[in-house]
mmCIF file with all atom_site columns, C-alpha atoms in Angstrom:
data_model
loop_
_atom_site.group_PDB
_atom_site.id
_atom_site.type_symbol
_atom_site.label_atom_id
_atom_site.label_alt_id
_atom_site.label_comp_id
_atom_site.label_asym_id
_atom_site.label_entity_id
_atom_site.label_seq_id
_atom_site.pdbx_PDB_ins_code
_atom_site.Cartn_x
_atom_site.Cartn_y
_atom_site.Cartn_z
_atom_site.occupancy
_atom_site.B_iso_or_equiv
_atom_site.pdbx_formal_charge
_atom_site.auth_seq_id
_atom_site.auth_comp_id
_atom_site.auth_asym_id
_atom_site.auth_atom_id
_atom_site.pdbx_PDB_model_num
ATOM 1   C CA . UNK A 1 1   ? 39.235 5.556  -11.108 1.00 88.00 ? 1   UNK A CA 1
ATOM 2   C CA . UNK A 1 2   ? 41.097 8.770  -11.886 1.00 86.00 ? 2   UNK A CA 1
ATOM 3   C CA . UNK A 1 3   ? 39.851 12.113 -10.590 1.00 85.00 ? 3   UNK A CA 1
ATOM 4   C CA . UNK A 1 4   ? 41.127 15.000 -12.670 1.00 80.00 ? 4   UNK A CA 1
ATOM 5   C CA . UNK A 1 5   ? 39.228 17.813 -10.968 1.00 85.00 ? 5   UNK A CA 1
ATOM 6   C CA . UNK A 1 6   ? 37.339 18.835 -7.859  1.00 88.00 ? 6   UNK A CA 1
ATOM 7   C CA . UNK A 1 7   ? 34.144 18.485 -9.882  1.00 91.00 ? 7   UNK A CA 1
ATOM 8   C CA . UNK A 1 8   ? 34.877 14.812 -10.593 1.00 90.00 ? 8   UNK A CA 1
ATOM 9   C CA . UNK A 1 9   ? 35.575 14.278 -6.870  1.00 92.00 ? 9   UNK A CA 1
ATOM 10  C CA . UNK A 1 10  ? 32.242 15.919 -6.080  1.00 94.00 ? 10  UNK A CA 1
ATOM 11  C CA . UNK A 1 11  ? 30.390 13.661 -8.542  1.00 94.00 ? 11  UNK A CA 1
ATOM 12  C CA . UNK A 1 12  ? 31.894 10.507 -7.032  1.00 95.00 ? 12  UNK A CA 1
ATOM 13  C CA . UNK A 1 13  ? 31.095 11.685 -3.481  1.00 95.00 ? 13  UNK A CA 1
ATOM 14  C CA . UNK A 1 14  ? 27.496 12.309 -4.522  1.00 95.00 ? 14  UNK A CA 1
ATOM 15  C CA . UNK A 1 15  ? 27.257 8.884  -6.184  1.00 94.00 ? 15  UNK A CA 1
ATOM 16  C CA . UNK A 1 16  ? 28.394 7.273  -2.922  1.00 96.00 ? 16  UNK A CA 1
ATOM 17  C CA . UNK A 1 17  ? 26.081 9.488  -0.829  1.00 95.00 ? 17  UNK A CA 1
ATOM 18  C CA . UNK A 1 18  ? 22.996 8.363  -2.761  1.00 93.00 ? 18  UNK A CA 1
ATOM 19  C CA . UNK A 1 19  ? 23.493 4.846  -1.388  1.00 90.00 ? 19  UNK A CA 1
ATOM 20  C CA . UNK A 1 20  ? 24.015 5.728  2.285   1.00 95.00 ? 20  UNK A CA 1
ATOM 21  C CA . UNK A 1 21  ? 21.810 4.779  5.214   1.00 94.00 ? 21  UNK A CA 1
ATOM 22  C CA . UNK A 1 22  ? 22.275 4.794  8.999   1.00 94.00 ? 22  UNK A CA 1
ATOM 23  C CA . UNK A 1 23  ? 24.756 2.161  10.220  1.00 94.00 ? 23  UNK A CA 1
ATOM 24  C CA . UNK A 1 24  ? 26.779 2.376  6.987   1.00 96.00 ? 24  UNK A CA 1
ATOM 25  C CA . UNK A 1 25  ? 30.551 2.697  7.216   1.00 96.00 ? 25  UNK A CA 1
ATOM 26  C CA . UNK A 1 26  ? 32.602 4.578  4.638   1.00 97.00 ? 26  UNK A CA 1
ATOM 27  C CA . UNK A 1 27  ? 36.322 4.143  5.302   1.00 97.00 ? 27  UNK A CA 1
ATOM 28  C CA . UNK A 1 28  ? 38.668 6.654  3.663   1.00 97.00 ? 28  UNK A CA 1
ATOM 29  C CA . UNK A 1 29  ? 42.345 5.745  3.302   1.00 96.00 ? 29  UNK A CA 1
ATOM 30  C CA . UNK A 1 30  ? 45.219 7.686  1.767   1.00 94.00 ? 30  UNK A CA 1
ATOM 31  C CA . UNK A 1 31  ? 48.162 9.911  2.546   1.00 90.00 ? 31  UNK A CA 1
ATOM 32  C CA . UNK A 1 32  ? 47.873 13.430 3.940   1.00 87.00 ? 32  UNK A CA 1
ATOM 33  C CA . UNK A 1 33  ? 46.480 15.720 1.263   1.00 84.00 ? 33  UNK A CA 1
ATOM 34  C CA . UNK A 1 34  ? 45.086 12.882 -0.837  1.00 88.00 ? 34  UNK A CA 1
ATOM 35  C CA . UNK A 1 35  ? 41.536 14.262 -0.700  1.00 90.00 ? 35  UNK A CA 1
ATOM 36  C CA . UNK A 1 36  ? 39.749 12.392 2.098   1.00 93.00 ? 36  UNK A CA 1
ATOM 37  C CA . UNK A 1 37  ? 38.345 15.459 3.856   1.00 92.00 ? 37  UNK A CA 1
ATOM 38  C CA . UNK A 1 38  ? 37.425 17.181 0.584   1.00 94.00 ? 38  UNK A CA 1
ATOM 39  C CA . UNK A 1 39  ? 35.539 14.053 -0.465  1.00 95.00 ? 39  UNK A CA 1
ATOM 40  C CA . UNK A 1 40  ? 33.778 13.994 2.916   1.00 95.00 ? 40  UNK A CA 1
ATOM 41  C CA . UNK A 1 41  ? 32.833 17.664 2.577   1.00 95.00 ? 41  UNK A CA 1
ATOM 42  C CA . UNK A 1 42  ? 31.224 17.028 -0.821  1.00 96.00 ? 42  UNK A CA 1
ATOM 43  C CA . UNK A 1 43  ? 29.413 13.944 0.485   1.00 96.00 ? 43  UNK A CA 1
ATOM 44  C CA . UNK A 1 44  ? 27.987 15.663 3.582   1.00 95.00 ? 44  UNK A CA 1
ATOM 45  C CA . UNK A 1 45  ? 27.051 18.808 1.648   1.00 93.00 ? 45  UNK A CA 1
ATOM 46  C CA . UNK A 1 46  ? 25.181 16.659 -0.865  1.00 94.00 ? 46  UNK A CA 1
ATOM 47  C CA . UNK A 1 47  ? 23.211 15.025 1.965   1.00 93.00 ? 47  UNK A CA 1
ATOM 48  C CA . UNK A 1 48  ? 22.546 18.359 3.687   1.00 91.00 ? 48  UNK A CA 1
ATOM 49  C CA . UNK A 1 49  ? 21.228 19.785 0.416   1.00 90.00 ? 49  UNK A CA 1
ATOM 50  C CA . UNK A 1 50  ? 19.146 16.661 -0.295  1.00 88.00 ? 50  UNK A CA 1
ATOM 51  C CA . UNK A 1 51  ? 17.464 16.865 3.106   1.00 85.00 ? 51  UNK A CA 1
ATOM 52  C CA . UNK A 1 52  ? 17.154 20.675 2.943   1.00 81.00 ? 52  UNK A CA 1
ATOM 53  C CA . UNK A 1 53  ? 19.438 21.201 5.905   1.00 84.00 ? 53  UNK A CA 1
ATOM 54  C CA . UNK A 1 54  ? 21.699 24.304 6.025   1.00 80.00 ? 54  UNK A CA 1
ATOM 55  C CA . UNK A 1 55  ? 25.224 23.616 4.787   1.00 84.00 ? 55  UNK A CA 1
ATOM 56  C CA . UNK A 1 56  ? 27.814 23.492 7.541   1.00 83.00 ? 56  UNK A CA 1
ATOM 57  C CA . UNK A 1 57  ? 31.559 23.893 7.451   1.00 86.00 ? 57  UNK A CA 1
ATOM 58  C CA . UNK A 1 58  ? 33.085 20.409 7.187   1.00 86.00 ? 58  UNK A CA 1
ATOM 59  C CA . UNK A 1 59  ? 36.560 20.005 8.677   1.00 84.00 ? 59  UNK A CA 1
ATOM 60  C CA . UNK A 1 60  ? 38.653 16.998 9.553   1.00 84.00 ? 60  UNK A CA 1
ATOM 61  C CA . UNK A 1 61  ? 38.056 16.078 13.212  1.00 85.00 ? 61  UNK A CA 1
ATOM 62  C CA . UNK A 1 62  ? 41.719 15.249 13.812  1.00 81.00 ? 62  UNK A CA 1
ATOM 63  C CA . UNK A 1 63  ? 41.876 16.677 17.329  1.00 82.00 ? 63  UNK A CA 1
ATOM 64  C CA . UNK A 1 64  ? 38.418 15.838 18.654  1.00 87.00 ? 64  UNK A CA 1
ATOM 65  C CA . UNK A 1 65  ? 38.313 12.485 16.748  1.00 92.00 ? 65  UNK A CA 1
ATOM 66  C CA . UNK A 1 66  ? 34.624 12.810 15.798  1.00 92.00 ? 66  UNK A CA 1
ATOM 67  C CA . UNK A 1 67  ? 32.359 15.536 14.473  1.00 93.00 ? 67  UNK A CA 1
ATOM 68  C CA . UNK A 1 68  ? 28.586 15.065 14.193  1.00 93.00 ? 68  UNK A CA 1
ATOM 69  C CA . UNK A 1 69  ? 26.330 16.562 11.530  1.00 92.00 ? 69  UNK A CA 1
ATOM 70  C CA . UNK A 1 70  ? 22.549 16.600 11.714  1.00 88.00 ? 70  UNK A CA 1
ATOM 71  C CA . UNK A 1 71  ? 20.815 16.246 8.351   1.00 88.00 ? 71  UNK A CA 1
ATOM 72  C CA . UNK A 1 72  ? 17.281 16.543 9.681   1.00 79.00 ? 72  UNK A CA 1
ATOM 73  C CA . UNK A 1 73  ? 14.677 13.819 9.102   1.00 75.00 ? 73  UNK A CA 1
ATOM 74  C CA . UNK A 1 74  ? 16.320 11.845 11.949  1.00 80.00 ? 74  UNK A CA 1
ATOM 75  C CA . UNK A 1 75  ? 19.414 11.351 9.796   1.00 88.00 ? 75  UNK A CA 1
ATOM 76  C CA . UNK A 1 76  ? 22.900 12.104 11.120  1.00 93.00 ? 76  UNK A CA 1
ATOM 77  C CA . UNK A 1 77  ? 26.502 11.713 10.016  1.00 95.00 ? 77  UNK A CA 1
ATOM 78  C CA . UNK A 1 78  ? 29.415 10.883 12.312  1.00 94.00 ? 78  UNK A CA 1
ATOM 79  C CA . UNK A 1 79  ? 32.729 11.946 10.750  1.00 95.00 ? 79  UNK A CA 1
ATOM 80  C CA . UNK A 1 80  ? 35.684 10.271 12.461  1.00 94.00 ? 80  UNK A CA 1
ATOM 81  C CA . UNK A 1 81  ? 39.418 10.774 12.085  1.00 93.00 ? 81  UNK A CA 1
ATOM 82  C CA . UNK A 1 82  ? 41.499 7.950  13.559  1.00 93.00 ? 82  UNK A CA 1
ATOM 83  C CA . UNK A 1 83  ? 44.853 9.553  12.682  1.00 90.00 ? 83  UNK A CA 1
ATOM 84  C CA . UNK A 1 84  ? 45.842 10.075 16.333  1.00 88.00 ? 84  UNK A CA 1
ATOM 85  C CA . UNK A 1 85  ? 44.634 6.687  17.595  1.00 87.00 ? 85  UNK A CA 1
ATOM 86  C CA . UNK A 1 86  ? 47.414 4.235  18.360  1.00 87.00 ? 86  UNK A CA 1
ATOM 87  C CA . UNK A 1 87  ? 45.592 1.063  19.477  1.00 87.00 ? 87  UNK A CA 1
ATOM 88  C CA . UNK A 1 88  ? 42.502 -0.710 18.214  1.00 85.00 ? 88  UNK A CA 1
ATOM 89  C CA . UNK A 1 89  ? 40.917 -0.688 21.686  1.00 83.00 ? 89  UNK A CA 1
ATOM 90  C CA . UNK A 1 90  ? 40.729 3.126  21.545  1.00 87.00 ? 90  UNK A CA 1
ATOM 91  C CA . UNK A 1 91  ? 37.975 2.762  18.952  1.00 84.00 ? 91  UNK A CA 1
ATOM 92  C CA . UNK A 1 92  ? 35.797 1.042  21.502  1.00 82.00 ? 92  UNK A CA 1
ATOM 93  C CA . UNK A 1 93  ? 36.628 3.722  24.102  1.00 84.00 ? 93  UNK A CA 1
ATOM 94  C CA . UNK A 1 94  ? 35.195 6.491  21.902  1.00 83.00 ? 94  UNK A CA 1
ATOM 95  C CA . UNK A 1 95  ? 31.876 4.648  21.628  1.00 78.00 ? 95  UNK A CA 1
ATOM 96  C CA . UNK A 1 96  ? 31.871 4.137  17.874  1.00 80.00 ? 96  UNK A CA 1
ATOM 97  C CA . UNK A 1 97  ? 29.991 0.860  17.969  1.00 80.00 ? 97  UNK A CA 1
ATOM 98  C CA . UNK A 1 98  ? 27.564 2.063  20.640  1.00 82.00 ? 98  UNK A CA 1
ATOM 99  C CA . UNK A 1 99  ? 26.142 4.735  18.338  1.00 82.00 ? 99  UNK A CA 1
ATOM 100 C CA . UNK A 1 100 ? 26.988 3.514  14.813  1.00 86.00 ? 100 UNK A CA 1
ATOM 101 C CA . UNK A 1 101 ? 23.488 2.234  14.061  1.00 89.00 ? 101 UNK A CA 1
ATOM 102 C CA . UNK A 1 102 ? 22.101 5.761  14.379  1.00 90.00 ? 102 UNK A CA 1
ATOM 103 C CA . UNK A 1 103 ? 24.604 7.412  12.025  1.00 94.00 ? 103 UNK A CA 1
ATOM 104 C CA . UNK A 1 104 ? 26.112 7.306  8.587   1.00 96.00 ? 104 UNK A CA 1
ATOM 105 C CA . UNK A 1 105 ? 29.718 6.720  9.685   1.00 96.00 ? 105 UNK A CA 1
ATOM 106 C CA . UNK A 1 106 ? 32.605 8.200  7.704   1.00 96.00 ? 106 UNK A CA 1
ATOM 107 C CA . UNK A 1 107 ? 36.067 7.319  8.971   1.00 96.00 ? 107 UNK A CA 1
ATOM 108 C CA . UNK A 1 108 ? 39.357 8.822  7.830   1.00 95.00 ? 108 UNK A CA 1
ATOM 109 C CA . UNK A 1 109 ? 42.510 6.825  8.595   1.00 94.00 ? 109 UNK A CA 1
ATOM 110 C CA . UNK A 1 110 ? 40.617 3.569  9.405   1.00 94.00 ? 110 UNK A CA 1
ATOM 111 C CA . UNK A 1 111 ? 43.614 1.225  9.098   1.00 93.00 ? 111 UNK A CA 1
ATOM 112 C CA . UNK A 1 112 ? 43.963 0.692  12.852  1.00 91.00 ? 112 UNK A CA 1
ATOM 113 C CA . UNK A 1 113 ? 40.424 -0.712 12.946  1.00 87.00 ? 113 UNK A CA 1
ATOM 114 C CA . UNK A 1 114 ? 40.015 -2.634 9.686   1.00 87.00 ? 114 UNK A CA 1
ATOM 115 C CA . UNK A 1 115 ? 39.506 -5.940 11.513  1.00 85.00 ? 115 UNK A CA 1
ATOM 116 C CA . UNK A 1 116 ? 36.538 -4.553 13.458  1.00 87.00 ? 116 UNK A CA 1
ATOM 117 C CA . UNK A 1 117 ? 34.304 -3.837 10.442  1.00 88.00 ? 117 UNK A CA 1
ATOM 118 C CA . UNK A 1 118 ? 32.190 -6.475 8.694   1.00 89.00 ? 118 UNK A CA 1
ATOM 119 C CA . UNK A 1 119 ? 30.201 -4.294 6.326   1.00 94.00 ? 119 UNK A CA 1
ATOM 120 C CA . UNK A 1 120 ? 31.890 -1.264 4.750   1.00 95.00 ? 120 UNK A CA 1
ATOM 121 C CA . UNK A 1 121 ? 32.993 0.594  1.663   1.00 96.00 ? 121 UNK A CA 1
ATOM 122 C CA . UNK A 1 122 ? 36.673 1.484  1.742   1.00 97.00 ? 122 UNK A CA 1
ATOM 123 C CA . UNK A 1 123 ? 37.840 4.177  -0.637  1.00 97.00 ? 123 UNK A CA 1
ATOM 124 C CA . UNK A 1 124 ? 41.601 4.393  -1.112  1.00 97.00 ? 124 UNK A CA 1
ATOM 125 C CA . UNK A 1 125 ? 42.861 7.785  -2.301  1.00 95.00 ? 125 UNK A CA 1
ATOM 126 C CA . UNK A 1 126 ? 46.152 8.164  -4.156  1.00 94.00 ? 126 UNK A CA 1
ATOM 127 C CA . UNK A 1 127 ? 47.580 11.556 -5.109  1.00 89.00 ? 127 UNK A CA 1
ATOM 128 C CA . UNK A 1 128 ? 50.022 11.942 -8.012  1.00 82.00 ? 128 UNK A CA 1
ATOM 129 C CA . UNK A 1 129 ? 51.733 15.356 -7.716  1.00 81.00 ? 129 UNK A CA 1
ATOM 130 C CA . UNK A 1 130 ? 53.299 14.985 -11.182 1.00 83.00 ? 130 UNK A CA 1
ATOM 131 C CA . UNK A 1 131 ? 49.855 14.873 -12.807 1.00 78.00 ? 131 UNK A CA 1
ATOM 132 C CA . UNK A 1 132 ? 48.117 16.885 -10.080 1.00 77.00 ? 132 UNK A CA 1
ATOM 133 C CA . UNK A 1 133 ? 45.463 14.195 -10.072 1.00 79.00 ? 133 UNK A CA 1
ATOM 134 C CA . UNK A 1 134 ? 43.992 11.735 -7.657  1.00 88.00 ? 134 UNK A CA 1
ATOM 135 C CA . UNK A 1 135 ? 42.799 8.212  -8.123  1.00 92.00 ? 135 UNK A CA 1
ATOM 136 C CA . UNK A 1 136 ? 40.344 6.138  -6.141  1.00 94.00 ? 136 UNK A CA 1
ATOM 137 C CA . UNK A 1 137 ? 40.086 2.431  -5.522  1.00 94.00 ? 137 UNK A CA 1
ATOM 138 C CA . UNK A 1 138 ? 36.916 0.925  -4.055  1.00 95.00 ? 138 UNK A CA 1
ATOM 139 C CA . UNK A 1 139 ? 36.953 -2.128 -1.785  1.00 94.00 ? 139 UNK A CA 1
ATOM 140 C CA . UNK A 1 140 ? 33.726 -3.317 -0.263  1.00 94.00 ? 140 UNK A CA 1
ATOM 141 C CA . UNK A 1 141 ? 32.688 -5.924 2.236   1.00 95.00 ? 141 UNK A CA 1
ATOM 142 C CA . UNK A 1 142 ? 29.180 -7.096 3.086   1.00 94.00 ? 142 UNK A CA 1
ATOM 143 C CA . UNK A 1 143 ? 26.522 -5.133 1.203   1.00 92.00 ? 143 UNK A CA 1
ATOM 144 C CA . UNK A 1 144 ? 29.279 -3.028 -0.393  1.00 94.00 ? 144 UNK A CA 1
ATOM 145 C CA . UNK A 1 145 ? 31.039 -6.002 -2.014  1.00 93.00 ? 145 UNK A CA 1
ATOM 146 C CA . UNK A 1 146 ? 31.488 -5.237 -5.705  1.00 91.00 ? 146 UNK A CA 1
ATOM 147 C CA . UNK A 1 147 ? 30.483 -1.573 -5.383  1.00 90.00 ? 147 UNK A CA 1
ATOM 148 C CA . UNK A 1 148 ? 31.672 0.564  -8.282  1.00 87.00 ? 148 UNK A CA 1
ATOM 149 C CA . UNK A 1 149 ? 30.937 3.831  -9.997  1.00 85.00 ? 149 UNK A CA 1
ATOM 150 C CA . UNK A 1 150 ? 31.025 4.056  -13.757 1.00 70.00 ? 150 UNK A CA 1
ATOM 151 C CA . UNK A 1 151 ? 32.464 7.189  -15.267 1.00 46.00 ? 151 UNK A CA 1
#
């Protein structure tokens, strides 16, 4: 799926957000600058607006590895960035699987941990600087198998 504008990225993020529940995993792959954090910002802002929670600044948690967002109504988002992790066991050290059931889990740079997830939607971002456009590819496992967005 090609994304030609920020507005199209926002629409896709909102279409994904509509389907999210606690214990869901959204895995975002792609090179630096491909749009993972922008997509996450749109997704979380959609949820904050939906649940009438004040909008917060959404930044990539590269240095602290995880950032939590409260949406109210006992709904929370955990936004992870695995860019600095070097070994799969580090994922267990940060407590991801201890708290996952209570959060919508969004993970940037998930490649180090792909074998640890059984139920997820992976979104692969590709940026083409010649066209100044991005494209997305969806890969799902478990309840997300076959997930797609038309349009």
